Short mmCIF file of C-alpha atoms in Angstrom, two decimals:
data_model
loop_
_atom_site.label_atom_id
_atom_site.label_comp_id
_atom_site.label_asym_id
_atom_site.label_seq_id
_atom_site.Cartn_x
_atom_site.Cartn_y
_atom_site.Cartn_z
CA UNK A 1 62.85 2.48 16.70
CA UNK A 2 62.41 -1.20 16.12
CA UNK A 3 61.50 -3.09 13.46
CA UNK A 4 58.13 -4.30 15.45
CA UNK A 5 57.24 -0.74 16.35
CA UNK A 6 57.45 0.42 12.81
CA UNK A 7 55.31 -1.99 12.02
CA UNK A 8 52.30 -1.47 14.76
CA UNK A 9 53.04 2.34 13.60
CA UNK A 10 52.24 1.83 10.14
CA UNK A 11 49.64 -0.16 10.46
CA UNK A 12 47.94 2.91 12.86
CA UNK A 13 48.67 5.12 10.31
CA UNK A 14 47.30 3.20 7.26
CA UNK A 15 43.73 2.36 8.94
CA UNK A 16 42.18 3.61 6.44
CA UNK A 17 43.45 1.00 4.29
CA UNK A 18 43.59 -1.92 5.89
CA UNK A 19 41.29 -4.22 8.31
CA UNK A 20 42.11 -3.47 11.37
CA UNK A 21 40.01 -2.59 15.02
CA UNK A 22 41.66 -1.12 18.18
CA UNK A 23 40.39 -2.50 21.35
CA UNK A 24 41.28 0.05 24.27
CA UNK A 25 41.32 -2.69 27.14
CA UNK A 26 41.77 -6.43 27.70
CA UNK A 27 38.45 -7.67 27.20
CA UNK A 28 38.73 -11.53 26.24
CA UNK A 29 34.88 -11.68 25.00
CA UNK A 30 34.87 -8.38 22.89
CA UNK A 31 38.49 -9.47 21.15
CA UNK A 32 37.47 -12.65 20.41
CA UNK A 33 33.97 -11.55 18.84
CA UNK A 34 36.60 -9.08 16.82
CA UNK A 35 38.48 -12.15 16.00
CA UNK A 36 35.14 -13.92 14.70
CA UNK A 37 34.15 -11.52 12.45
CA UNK A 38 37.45 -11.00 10.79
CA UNK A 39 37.77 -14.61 10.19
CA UNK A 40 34.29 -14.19 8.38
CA UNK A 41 34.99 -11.62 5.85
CA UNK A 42 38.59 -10.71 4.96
CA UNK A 43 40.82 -11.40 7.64
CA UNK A 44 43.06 -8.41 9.57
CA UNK A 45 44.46 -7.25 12.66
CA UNK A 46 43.23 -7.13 15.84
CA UNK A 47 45.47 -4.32 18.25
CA UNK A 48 44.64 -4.33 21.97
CA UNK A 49 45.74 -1.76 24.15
CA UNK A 50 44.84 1.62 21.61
CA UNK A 51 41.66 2.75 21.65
CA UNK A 52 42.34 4.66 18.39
CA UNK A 53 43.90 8.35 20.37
CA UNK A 54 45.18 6.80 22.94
CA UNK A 55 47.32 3.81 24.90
CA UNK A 56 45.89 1.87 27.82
CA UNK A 57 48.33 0.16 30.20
CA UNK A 58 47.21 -3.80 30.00
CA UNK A 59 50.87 -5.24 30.99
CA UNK A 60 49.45 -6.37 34.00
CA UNK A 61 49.47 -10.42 33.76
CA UNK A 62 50.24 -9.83 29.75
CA UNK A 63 51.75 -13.15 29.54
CA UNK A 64 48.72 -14.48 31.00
CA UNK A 65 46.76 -13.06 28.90
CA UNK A 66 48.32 -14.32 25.94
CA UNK A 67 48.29 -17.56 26.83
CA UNK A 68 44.76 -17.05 27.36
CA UNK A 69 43.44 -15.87 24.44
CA UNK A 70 45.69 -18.57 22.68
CA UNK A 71 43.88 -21.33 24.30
CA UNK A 72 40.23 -19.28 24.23
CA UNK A 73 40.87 -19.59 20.44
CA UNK A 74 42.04 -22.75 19.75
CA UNK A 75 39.14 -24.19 21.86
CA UNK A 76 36.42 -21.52 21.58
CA UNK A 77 36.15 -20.87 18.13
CA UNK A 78 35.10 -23.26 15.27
CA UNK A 79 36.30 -24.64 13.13
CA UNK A 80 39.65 -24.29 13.92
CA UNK A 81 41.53 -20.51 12.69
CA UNK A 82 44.74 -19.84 11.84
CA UNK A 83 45.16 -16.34 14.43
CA UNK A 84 48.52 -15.36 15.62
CA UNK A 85 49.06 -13.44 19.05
CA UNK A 86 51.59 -11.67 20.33
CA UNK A 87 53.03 -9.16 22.46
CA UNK A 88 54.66 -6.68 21.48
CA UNK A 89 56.71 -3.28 23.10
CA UNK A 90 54.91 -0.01 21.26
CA UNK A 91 56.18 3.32 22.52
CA UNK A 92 57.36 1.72 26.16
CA UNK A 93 53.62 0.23 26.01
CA UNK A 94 53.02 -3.52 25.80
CA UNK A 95 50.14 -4.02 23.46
CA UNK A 96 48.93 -7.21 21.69
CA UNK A 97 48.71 -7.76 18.09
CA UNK A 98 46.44 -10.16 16.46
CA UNK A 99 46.78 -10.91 13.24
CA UNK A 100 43.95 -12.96 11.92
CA UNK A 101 44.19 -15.17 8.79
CA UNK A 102 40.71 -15.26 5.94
CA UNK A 103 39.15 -18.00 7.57
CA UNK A 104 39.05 -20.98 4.29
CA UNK A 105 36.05 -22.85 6.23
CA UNK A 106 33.62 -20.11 6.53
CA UNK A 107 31.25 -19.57 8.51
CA UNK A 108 33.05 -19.41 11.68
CA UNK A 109 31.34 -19.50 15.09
CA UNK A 110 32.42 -18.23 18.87
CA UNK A 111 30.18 -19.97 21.42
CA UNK A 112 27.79 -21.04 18.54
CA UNK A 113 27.30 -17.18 17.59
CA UNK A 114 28.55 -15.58 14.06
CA UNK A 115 30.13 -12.11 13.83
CA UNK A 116 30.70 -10.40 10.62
CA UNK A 117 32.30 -7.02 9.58
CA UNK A 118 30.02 -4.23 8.82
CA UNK A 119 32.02 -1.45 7.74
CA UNK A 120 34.31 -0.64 10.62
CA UNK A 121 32.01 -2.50 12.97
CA UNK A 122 31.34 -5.97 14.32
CA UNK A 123 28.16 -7.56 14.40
CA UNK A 124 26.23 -10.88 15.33
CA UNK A 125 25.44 -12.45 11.44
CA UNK A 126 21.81 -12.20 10.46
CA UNK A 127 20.53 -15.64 9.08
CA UNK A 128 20.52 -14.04 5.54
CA UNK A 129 24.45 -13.23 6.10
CA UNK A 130 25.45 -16.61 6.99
CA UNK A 131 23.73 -18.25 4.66
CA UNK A 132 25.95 -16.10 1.93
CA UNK A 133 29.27 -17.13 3.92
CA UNK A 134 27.71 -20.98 3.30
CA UNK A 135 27.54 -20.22 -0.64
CA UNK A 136 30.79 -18.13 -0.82
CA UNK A 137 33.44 -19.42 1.97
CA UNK A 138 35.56 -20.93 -1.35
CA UNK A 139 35.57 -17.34 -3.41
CA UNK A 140 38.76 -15.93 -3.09
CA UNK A 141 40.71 -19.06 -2.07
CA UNK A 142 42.18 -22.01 -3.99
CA UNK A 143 40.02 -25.37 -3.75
CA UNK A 144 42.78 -27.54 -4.94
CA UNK A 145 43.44 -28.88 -1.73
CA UNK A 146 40.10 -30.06 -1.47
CA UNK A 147 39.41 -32.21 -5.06
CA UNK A 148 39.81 -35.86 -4.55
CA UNK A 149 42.92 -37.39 -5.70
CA UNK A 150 41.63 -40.03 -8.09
CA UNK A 151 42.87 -43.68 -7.22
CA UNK A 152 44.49 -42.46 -3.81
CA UNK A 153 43.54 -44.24 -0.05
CA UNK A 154 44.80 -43.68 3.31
CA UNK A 155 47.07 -46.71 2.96
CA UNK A 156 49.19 -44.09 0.27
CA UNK A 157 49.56 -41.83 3.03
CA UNK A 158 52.85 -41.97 5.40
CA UNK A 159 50.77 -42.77 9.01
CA UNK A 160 54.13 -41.41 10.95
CA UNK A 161 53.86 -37.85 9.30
CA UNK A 162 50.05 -37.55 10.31
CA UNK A 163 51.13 -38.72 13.67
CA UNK A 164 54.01 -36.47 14.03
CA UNK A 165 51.64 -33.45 12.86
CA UNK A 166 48.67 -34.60 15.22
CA UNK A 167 51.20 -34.46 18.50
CA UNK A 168 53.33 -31.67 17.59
CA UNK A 169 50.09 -29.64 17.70
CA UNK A 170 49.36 -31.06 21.26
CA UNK A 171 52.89 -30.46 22.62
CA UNK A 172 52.78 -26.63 21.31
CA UNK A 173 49.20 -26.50 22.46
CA UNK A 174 47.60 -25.77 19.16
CA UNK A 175 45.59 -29.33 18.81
CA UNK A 176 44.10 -29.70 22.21
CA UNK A 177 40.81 -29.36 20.38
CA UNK A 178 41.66 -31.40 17.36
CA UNK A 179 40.49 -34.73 16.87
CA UNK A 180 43.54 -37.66 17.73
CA UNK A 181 42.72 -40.40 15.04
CA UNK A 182 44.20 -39.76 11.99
CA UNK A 183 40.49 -40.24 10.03
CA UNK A 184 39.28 -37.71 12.43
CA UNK A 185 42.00 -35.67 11.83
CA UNK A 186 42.06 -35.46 8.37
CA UNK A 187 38.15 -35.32 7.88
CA UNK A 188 38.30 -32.57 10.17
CA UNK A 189 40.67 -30.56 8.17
CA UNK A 190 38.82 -31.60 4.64
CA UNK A 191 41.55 -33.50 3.92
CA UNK A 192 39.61 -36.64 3.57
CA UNK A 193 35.84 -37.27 2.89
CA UNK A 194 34.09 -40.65 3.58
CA UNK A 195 37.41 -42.26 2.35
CA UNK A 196 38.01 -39.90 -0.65
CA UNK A 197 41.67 -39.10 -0.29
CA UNK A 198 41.99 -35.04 -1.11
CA UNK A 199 44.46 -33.71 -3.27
CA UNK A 200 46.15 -31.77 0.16
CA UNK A 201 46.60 -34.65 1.75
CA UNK A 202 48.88 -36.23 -0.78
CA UNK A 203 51.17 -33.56 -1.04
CA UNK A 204 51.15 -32.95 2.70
CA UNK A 205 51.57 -36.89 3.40
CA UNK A 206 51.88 -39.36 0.66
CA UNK A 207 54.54 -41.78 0.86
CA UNK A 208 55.01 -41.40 -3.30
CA UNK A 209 53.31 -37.89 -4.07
CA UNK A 210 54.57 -37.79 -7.30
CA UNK A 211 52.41 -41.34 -8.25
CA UNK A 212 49.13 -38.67 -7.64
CA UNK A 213 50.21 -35.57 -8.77
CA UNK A 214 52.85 -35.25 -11.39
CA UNK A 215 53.88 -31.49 -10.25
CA UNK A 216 55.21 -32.83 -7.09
CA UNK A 217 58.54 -31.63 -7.49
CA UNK A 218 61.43 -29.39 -5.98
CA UNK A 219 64.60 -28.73 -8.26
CA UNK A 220 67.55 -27.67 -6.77
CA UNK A 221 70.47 -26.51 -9.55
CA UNK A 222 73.97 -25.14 -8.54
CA UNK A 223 75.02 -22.85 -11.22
CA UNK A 224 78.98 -22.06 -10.71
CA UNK A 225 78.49 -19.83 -14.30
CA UNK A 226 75.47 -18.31 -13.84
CA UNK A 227 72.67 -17.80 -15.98
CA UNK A 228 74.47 -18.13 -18.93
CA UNK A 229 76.67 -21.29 -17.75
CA UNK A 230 77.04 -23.82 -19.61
CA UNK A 231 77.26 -26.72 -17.09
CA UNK A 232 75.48 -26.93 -13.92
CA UNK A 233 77.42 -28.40 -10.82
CA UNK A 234 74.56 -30.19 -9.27
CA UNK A 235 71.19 -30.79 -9.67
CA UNK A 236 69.02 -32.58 -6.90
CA UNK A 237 65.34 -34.09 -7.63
CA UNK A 238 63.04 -33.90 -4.66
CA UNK A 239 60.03 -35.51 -5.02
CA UNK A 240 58.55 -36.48 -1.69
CA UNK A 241 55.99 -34.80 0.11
CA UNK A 242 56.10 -31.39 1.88
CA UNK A 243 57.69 -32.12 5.61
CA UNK A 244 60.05 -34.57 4.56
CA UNK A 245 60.83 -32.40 1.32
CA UNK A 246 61.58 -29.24 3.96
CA UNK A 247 63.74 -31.48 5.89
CA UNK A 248 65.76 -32.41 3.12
CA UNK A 249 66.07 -28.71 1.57
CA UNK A 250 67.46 -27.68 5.30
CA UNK A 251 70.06 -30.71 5.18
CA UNK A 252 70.85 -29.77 1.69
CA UNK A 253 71.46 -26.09 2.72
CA UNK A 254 73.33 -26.84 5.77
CA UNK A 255 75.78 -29.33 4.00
CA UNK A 256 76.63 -27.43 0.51
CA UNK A 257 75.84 -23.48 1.61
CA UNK A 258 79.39 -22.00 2.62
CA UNK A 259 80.18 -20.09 5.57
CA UNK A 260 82.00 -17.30 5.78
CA UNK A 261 84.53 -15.87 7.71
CA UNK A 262 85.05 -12.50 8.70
CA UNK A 263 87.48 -10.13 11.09
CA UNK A 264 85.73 -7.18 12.60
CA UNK A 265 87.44 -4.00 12.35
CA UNK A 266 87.90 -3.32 15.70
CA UNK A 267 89.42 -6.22 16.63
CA UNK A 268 91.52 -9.60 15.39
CA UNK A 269 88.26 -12.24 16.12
CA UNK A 270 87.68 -14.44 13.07
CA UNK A 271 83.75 -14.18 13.23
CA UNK A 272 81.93 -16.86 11.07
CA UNK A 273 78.67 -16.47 9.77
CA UNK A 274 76.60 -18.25 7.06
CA UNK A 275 76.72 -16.93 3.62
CA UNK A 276 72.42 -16.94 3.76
CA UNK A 277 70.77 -16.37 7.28
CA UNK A 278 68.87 -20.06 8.04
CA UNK A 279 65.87 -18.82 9.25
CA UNK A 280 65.31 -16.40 6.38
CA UNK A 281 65.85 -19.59 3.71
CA UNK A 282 63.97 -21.42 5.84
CA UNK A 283 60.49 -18.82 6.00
CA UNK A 284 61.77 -18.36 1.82
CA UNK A 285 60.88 -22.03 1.04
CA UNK A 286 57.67 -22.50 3.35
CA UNK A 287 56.35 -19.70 1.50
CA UNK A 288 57.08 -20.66 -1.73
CA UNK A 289 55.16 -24.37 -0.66
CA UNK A 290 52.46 -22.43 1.10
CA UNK A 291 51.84 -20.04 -1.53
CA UNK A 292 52.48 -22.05 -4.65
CA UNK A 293 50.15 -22.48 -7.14
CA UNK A 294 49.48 -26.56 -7.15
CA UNK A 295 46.87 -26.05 -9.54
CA UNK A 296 49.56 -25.29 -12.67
CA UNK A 297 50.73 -29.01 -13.92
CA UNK A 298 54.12 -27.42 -15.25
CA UNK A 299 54.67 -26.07 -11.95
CA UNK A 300 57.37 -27.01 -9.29
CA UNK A 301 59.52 -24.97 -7.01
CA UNK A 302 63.41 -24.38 -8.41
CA UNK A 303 65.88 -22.85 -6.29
CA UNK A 304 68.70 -22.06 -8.17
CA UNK A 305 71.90 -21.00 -6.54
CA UNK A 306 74.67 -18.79 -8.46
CA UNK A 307 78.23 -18.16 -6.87
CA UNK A 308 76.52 -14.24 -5.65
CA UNK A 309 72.89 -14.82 -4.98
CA UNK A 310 69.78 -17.61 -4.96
CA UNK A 311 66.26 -17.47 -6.39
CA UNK A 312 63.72 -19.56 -5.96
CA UNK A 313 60.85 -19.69 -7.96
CA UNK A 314 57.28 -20.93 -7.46
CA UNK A 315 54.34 -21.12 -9.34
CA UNK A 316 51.71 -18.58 -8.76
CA UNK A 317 51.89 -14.70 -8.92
CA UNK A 318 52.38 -12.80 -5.34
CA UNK A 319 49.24 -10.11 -5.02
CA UNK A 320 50.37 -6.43 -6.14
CA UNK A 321 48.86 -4.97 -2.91
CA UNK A 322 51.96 -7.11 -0.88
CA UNK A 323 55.20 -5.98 -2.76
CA UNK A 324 55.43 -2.28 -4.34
CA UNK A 325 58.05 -2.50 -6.68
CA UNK A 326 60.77 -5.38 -5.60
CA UNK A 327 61.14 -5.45 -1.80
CA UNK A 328 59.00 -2.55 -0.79
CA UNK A 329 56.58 -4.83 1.80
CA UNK A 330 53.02 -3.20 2.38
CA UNK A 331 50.98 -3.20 5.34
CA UNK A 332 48.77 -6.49 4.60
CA UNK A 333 46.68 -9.11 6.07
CA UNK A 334 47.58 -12.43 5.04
CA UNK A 335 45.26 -14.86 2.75
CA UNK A 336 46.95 -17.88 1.81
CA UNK A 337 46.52 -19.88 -1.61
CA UNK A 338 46.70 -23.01 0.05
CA UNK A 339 45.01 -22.51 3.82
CA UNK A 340 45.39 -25.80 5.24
CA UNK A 341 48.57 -26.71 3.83
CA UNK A 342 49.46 -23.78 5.69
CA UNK A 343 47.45 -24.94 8.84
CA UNK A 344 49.46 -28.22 8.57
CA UNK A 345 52.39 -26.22 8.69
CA UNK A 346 51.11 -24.08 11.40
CA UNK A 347 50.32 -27.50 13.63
CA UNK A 348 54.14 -28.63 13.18
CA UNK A 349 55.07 -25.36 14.71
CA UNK A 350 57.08 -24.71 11.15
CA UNK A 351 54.97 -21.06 10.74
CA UNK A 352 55.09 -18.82 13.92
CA UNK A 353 54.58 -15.14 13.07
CA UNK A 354 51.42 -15.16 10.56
CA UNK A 355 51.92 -13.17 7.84
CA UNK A 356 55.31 -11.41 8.68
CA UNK A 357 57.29 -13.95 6.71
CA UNK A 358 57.93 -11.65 3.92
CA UNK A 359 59.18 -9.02 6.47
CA UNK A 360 61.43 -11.83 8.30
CA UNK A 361 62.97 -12.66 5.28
CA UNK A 362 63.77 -8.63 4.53
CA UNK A 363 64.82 -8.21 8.31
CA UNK A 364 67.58 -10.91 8.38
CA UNK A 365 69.01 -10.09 5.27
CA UNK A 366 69.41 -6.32 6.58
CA UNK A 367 70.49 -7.80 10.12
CA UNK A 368 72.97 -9.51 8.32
CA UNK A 369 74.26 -6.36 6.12
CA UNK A 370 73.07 -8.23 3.18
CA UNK A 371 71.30 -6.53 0.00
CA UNK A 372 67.77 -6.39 0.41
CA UNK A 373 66.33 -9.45 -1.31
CA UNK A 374 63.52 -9.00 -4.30
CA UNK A 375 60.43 -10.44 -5.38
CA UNK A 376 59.34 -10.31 -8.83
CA UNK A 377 56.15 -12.02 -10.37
CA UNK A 378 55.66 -12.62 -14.31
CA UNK A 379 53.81 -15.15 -16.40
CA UNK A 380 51.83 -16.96 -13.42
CA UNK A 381 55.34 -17.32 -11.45
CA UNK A 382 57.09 -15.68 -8.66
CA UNK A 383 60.66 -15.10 -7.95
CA UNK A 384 62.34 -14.46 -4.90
CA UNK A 385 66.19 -13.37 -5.37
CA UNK A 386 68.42 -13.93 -2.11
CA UNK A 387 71.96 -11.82 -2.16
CA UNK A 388 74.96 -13.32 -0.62
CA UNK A 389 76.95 -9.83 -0.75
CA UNK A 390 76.73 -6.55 1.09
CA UNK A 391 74.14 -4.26 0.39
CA UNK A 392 76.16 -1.24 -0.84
CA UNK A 393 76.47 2.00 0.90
CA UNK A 394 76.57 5.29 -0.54
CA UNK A 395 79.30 7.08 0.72
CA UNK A 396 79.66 10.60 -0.98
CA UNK A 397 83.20 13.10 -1.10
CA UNK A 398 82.09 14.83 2.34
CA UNK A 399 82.05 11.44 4.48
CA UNK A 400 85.44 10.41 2.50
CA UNK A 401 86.37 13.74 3.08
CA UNK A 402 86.25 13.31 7.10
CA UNK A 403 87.06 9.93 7.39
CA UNK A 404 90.62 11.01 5.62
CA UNK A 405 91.29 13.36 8.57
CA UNK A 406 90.61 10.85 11.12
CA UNK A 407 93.21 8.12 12.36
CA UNK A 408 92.56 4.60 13.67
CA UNK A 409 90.91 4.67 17.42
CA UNK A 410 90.12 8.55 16.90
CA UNK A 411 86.66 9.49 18.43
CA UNK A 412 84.33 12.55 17.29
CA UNK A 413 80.95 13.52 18.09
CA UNK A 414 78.18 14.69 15.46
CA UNK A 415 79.07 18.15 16.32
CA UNK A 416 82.94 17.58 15.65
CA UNK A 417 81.57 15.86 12.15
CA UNK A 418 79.25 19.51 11.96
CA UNK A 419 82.22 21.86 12.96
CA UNK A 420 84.47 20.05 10.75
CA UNK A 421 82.13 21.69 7.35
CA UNK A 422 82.03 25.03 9.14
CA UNK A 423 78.87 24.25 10.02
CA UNK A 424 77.76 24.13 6.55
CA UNK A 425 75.51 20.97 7.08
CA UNK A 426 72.75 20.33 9.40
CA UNK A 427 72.35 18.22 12.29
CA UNK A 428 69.93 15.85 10.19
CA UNK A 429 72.70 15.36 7.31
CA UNK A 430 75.57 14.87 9.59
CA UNK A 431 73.45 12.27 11.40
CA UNK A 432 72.50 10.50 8.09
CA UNK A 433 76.12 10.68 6.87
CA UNK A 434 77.13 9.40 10.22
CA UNK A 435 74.36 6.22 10.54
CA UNK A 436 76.61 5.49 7.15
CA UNK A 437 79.79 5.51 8.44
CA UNK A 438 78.38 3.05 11.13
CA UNK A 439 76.44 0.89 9.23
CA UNK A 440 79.83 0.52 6.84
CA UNK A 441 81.31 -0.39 9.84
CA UNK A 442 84.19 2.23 9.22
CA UNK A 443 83.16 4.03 12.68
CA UNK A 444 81.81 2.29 15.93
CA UNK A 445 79.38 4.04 17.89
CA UNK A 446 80.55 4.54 22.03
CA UNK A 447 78.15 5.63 24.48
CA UNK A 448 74.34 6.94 24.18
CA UNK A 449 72.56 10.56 24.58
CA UNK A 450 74.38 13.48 24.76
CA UNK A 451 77.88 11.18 25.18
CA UNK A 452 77.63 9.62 22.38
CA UNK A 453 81.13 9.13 20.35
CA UNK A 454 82.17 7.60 17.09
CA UNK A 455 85.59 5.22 16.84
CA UNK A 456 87.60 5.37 13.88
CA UNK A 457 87.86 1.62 13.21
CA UNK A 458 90.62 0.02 10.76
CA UNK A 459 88.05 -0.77 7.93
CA UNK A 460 89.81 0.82 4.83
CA UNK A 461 88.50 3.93 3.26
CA UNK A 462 85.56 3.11 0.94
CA UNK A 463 84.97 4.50 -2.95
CA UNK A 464 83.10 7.14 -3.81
CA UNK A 465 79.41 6.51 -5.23
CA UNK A 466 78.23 8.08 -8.35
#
């Protein structure tokens, strides 16, 4: 089973506890009403193709139909949502799942209509109920990004990075709607009121953030000694605003982050890999600007990197209903500290999959055979810790045990592993001690079904765990 499918699994399972609605067929009116009303209370998932008991074949034209109810949203609902669609493979069934983001600039409208949540059920808002989404859109998110920066003007802002932003979302087909002056544009995204320069807009655009708002700051700090270290081998000052800051963390990463080589155990081919997986740094520091809390003056983002593992840290504590104890990732529907730095982000094409970065991050560590990276919050501040070592496999005395008898290129099945213990095991332990062997890379797997065999590779014979 796939990561994806685990996921659309859980969140069946958990419905209880989450927001979610299941919409049998393809109907683009009814799923984007859905989509409305989520936007206009908590935010959640949308999953089309289940009608609850059971699957509905909508593959027919799917991609189509995604690229329909892209554009539908983009242009059909106002203001402007953050709503990410995709499709995905559930059970040999194509479905679609919508994740929809707490809209920041509530109310929002489809075809000049509101929809709101009641209970489990959407409904056209009553007069009385949008008038309370009027007086308490801002409750549960940050309005930092919206206070003026005192003293700022659009001449402080870099005109190129506005301009970059306003036609990336055009060429991925997210601005169609948007407005194509940069006033426009920013007014349109509260970033600017009747010339008042907002505090978003500096640290999405200024030329010299730091001149506005002191906590403008990333820190990065190579510690060769760790913790405890004396000296520090380098320490780099970024203080320039949020796209040009990501482009210089990348370029930082890809010059000074060491690759590493490795020879598989089946063969002699030097493989080479980098020590952290790209993409996963990459979705570690967006979320650490998208999530950060700006508010806190003593606040920047440090990423400190030891000889074994990285952490970087960012102000603001992630919500306990995300992360049960250090990497255990619940099912969730995003809302975002800073929405429309996050929208900005969006635009640029920089955040694809809504709300799964915390599981990318987790997936391409395990892809990887990494240990699972952790997440800790204390005193207002959260820490993400990145491994650059194996996680580490318990192997017990009866996989040592059979691994002993075996000799390089010898093949067994699960029941040869079975017969070997006199049948003392079952079929589910020799399987789990078996998925070890593999994922320790000290057997290979040959063949599927019935056929399946296991390769004795040339790995050396591991320690025994306590």
């Amino acid at each position: 089973m796939s990561k994806e499918v685990s996921f659309i699994d859980e969140l069946i399972q958990h419905r209880e506890n989450i927001q979610i609605e299941f919409v049998g067929e393809y109907n683009l009116i009814q799923i984007l009403q859905e989509i409305c009303s989520f936007l206009n209370t908590e935010g959640g998932w949308v999953l089309v193709g289940y009608n609850g008991n059971e699957f509905n074949d909508i593959s027919e034209g799917i991609e189509f139909k995604v690229k329909e109810l892209k554009n539908s949203i983009i242009n059909q609902i106002f203001p402007q949502p953050l709503v990410d669609v995709r499709c995905e493979k559930y059970k040999n069934q194509q479905v679609l799942l919508i994740n929809v983001i707490k809209g920041s600039r509530q109310p929002y409208s489809y075809k000049k209509k509101y929809y709101v949540r009641t209970g489990t059920k959407t409904n056209e808002a009553t007069a009385d109920e949008i008038s309370l989404l009027m007086r308490t859109s801002n409750e549960n998110t940050s309005t930092w990004e919206k206070q003026t920066a005192i003293d700022a003007s659009l001449e402080d802002l870099e005109q190129k990075e506005i301009e970059i932003t306003i036609n990336e979302s055009i060429k991925i087909g997210r601005g169609k709607s948007l407005p194509k002056d940069i006033p426009g544009f920013l007014n349109y995204f509260q970033l600017l009121d009747m010339n008042l320069v907002k505090n978003g807009s500096i640290v999405l655009f200024a030329k010299d953030p730091l001149k506005f708002i002191s906590q403008c700051q990333i820190r990065i700090t190579v510690m060769p000694y760790g913790k405890t270290g004396s000296r520090f081998d380098d320490t780099v000052l970024i203080e320039d605003n949020l796209f040009v800051a990501f482009n210089r963390i990348q370029e930082y990463f890809k010059r000074n982050l060491p690759m590493i080589s490795e020879f598989k155990h089946d063969n002699w081919d030097r493989t080479n890999r980098e020590k952290y997986p790209m993409e996963a740094l990459d979705e570690a520091i967006l979320n650490a600007m998208v999530h950060r809390d700006y508010a806190d003056i003593a606040g920047d983002i440090s990423i400190n990197i030891y000889p074994d593992k990285m952490e970087i840290i960012n102000s603001g504590e992630i919500p306990p209903d995300i992360i049960s104890g250090k990497n255990i990732i619940k099912e969730h529907h995003s809302v975002f500290r800073n929405p429309t730095i996050a929208h900005m982000f969006y635009l640029r094409g920089k955040i694809e999959k809504l709300g799964r970065g915390l599981s990318l991050i987790k997936d391409r560590f395990a892809e990887n055979g990494l240990k699972t990276p952790e997440w800790t919050s204390q005193s207002g501040y959260t820490t993400l810790t990145l491994y650059g070592y194996s996680k580490p496999i318990d192997v017990n005395e009866r996989m040592l045990a059979y691994l002993k008898k075996l000799k390089v290129g010898e093949q067994f099945s699960r029941e040869d592993f079975e017969k070997f213990f006199e049948e003392n095991i079952s079929e589910k332990t020799a399987r789990n001690d078996i998925s070890k062997l593999l994922e320790g890379e000290w057997v290979n797997k040959k063949g599927e079904g019935p056929s399946t065999k296991y390769v004795r590779t040339n790995k050396e014979l591991p320690g025994i765990a306590d």
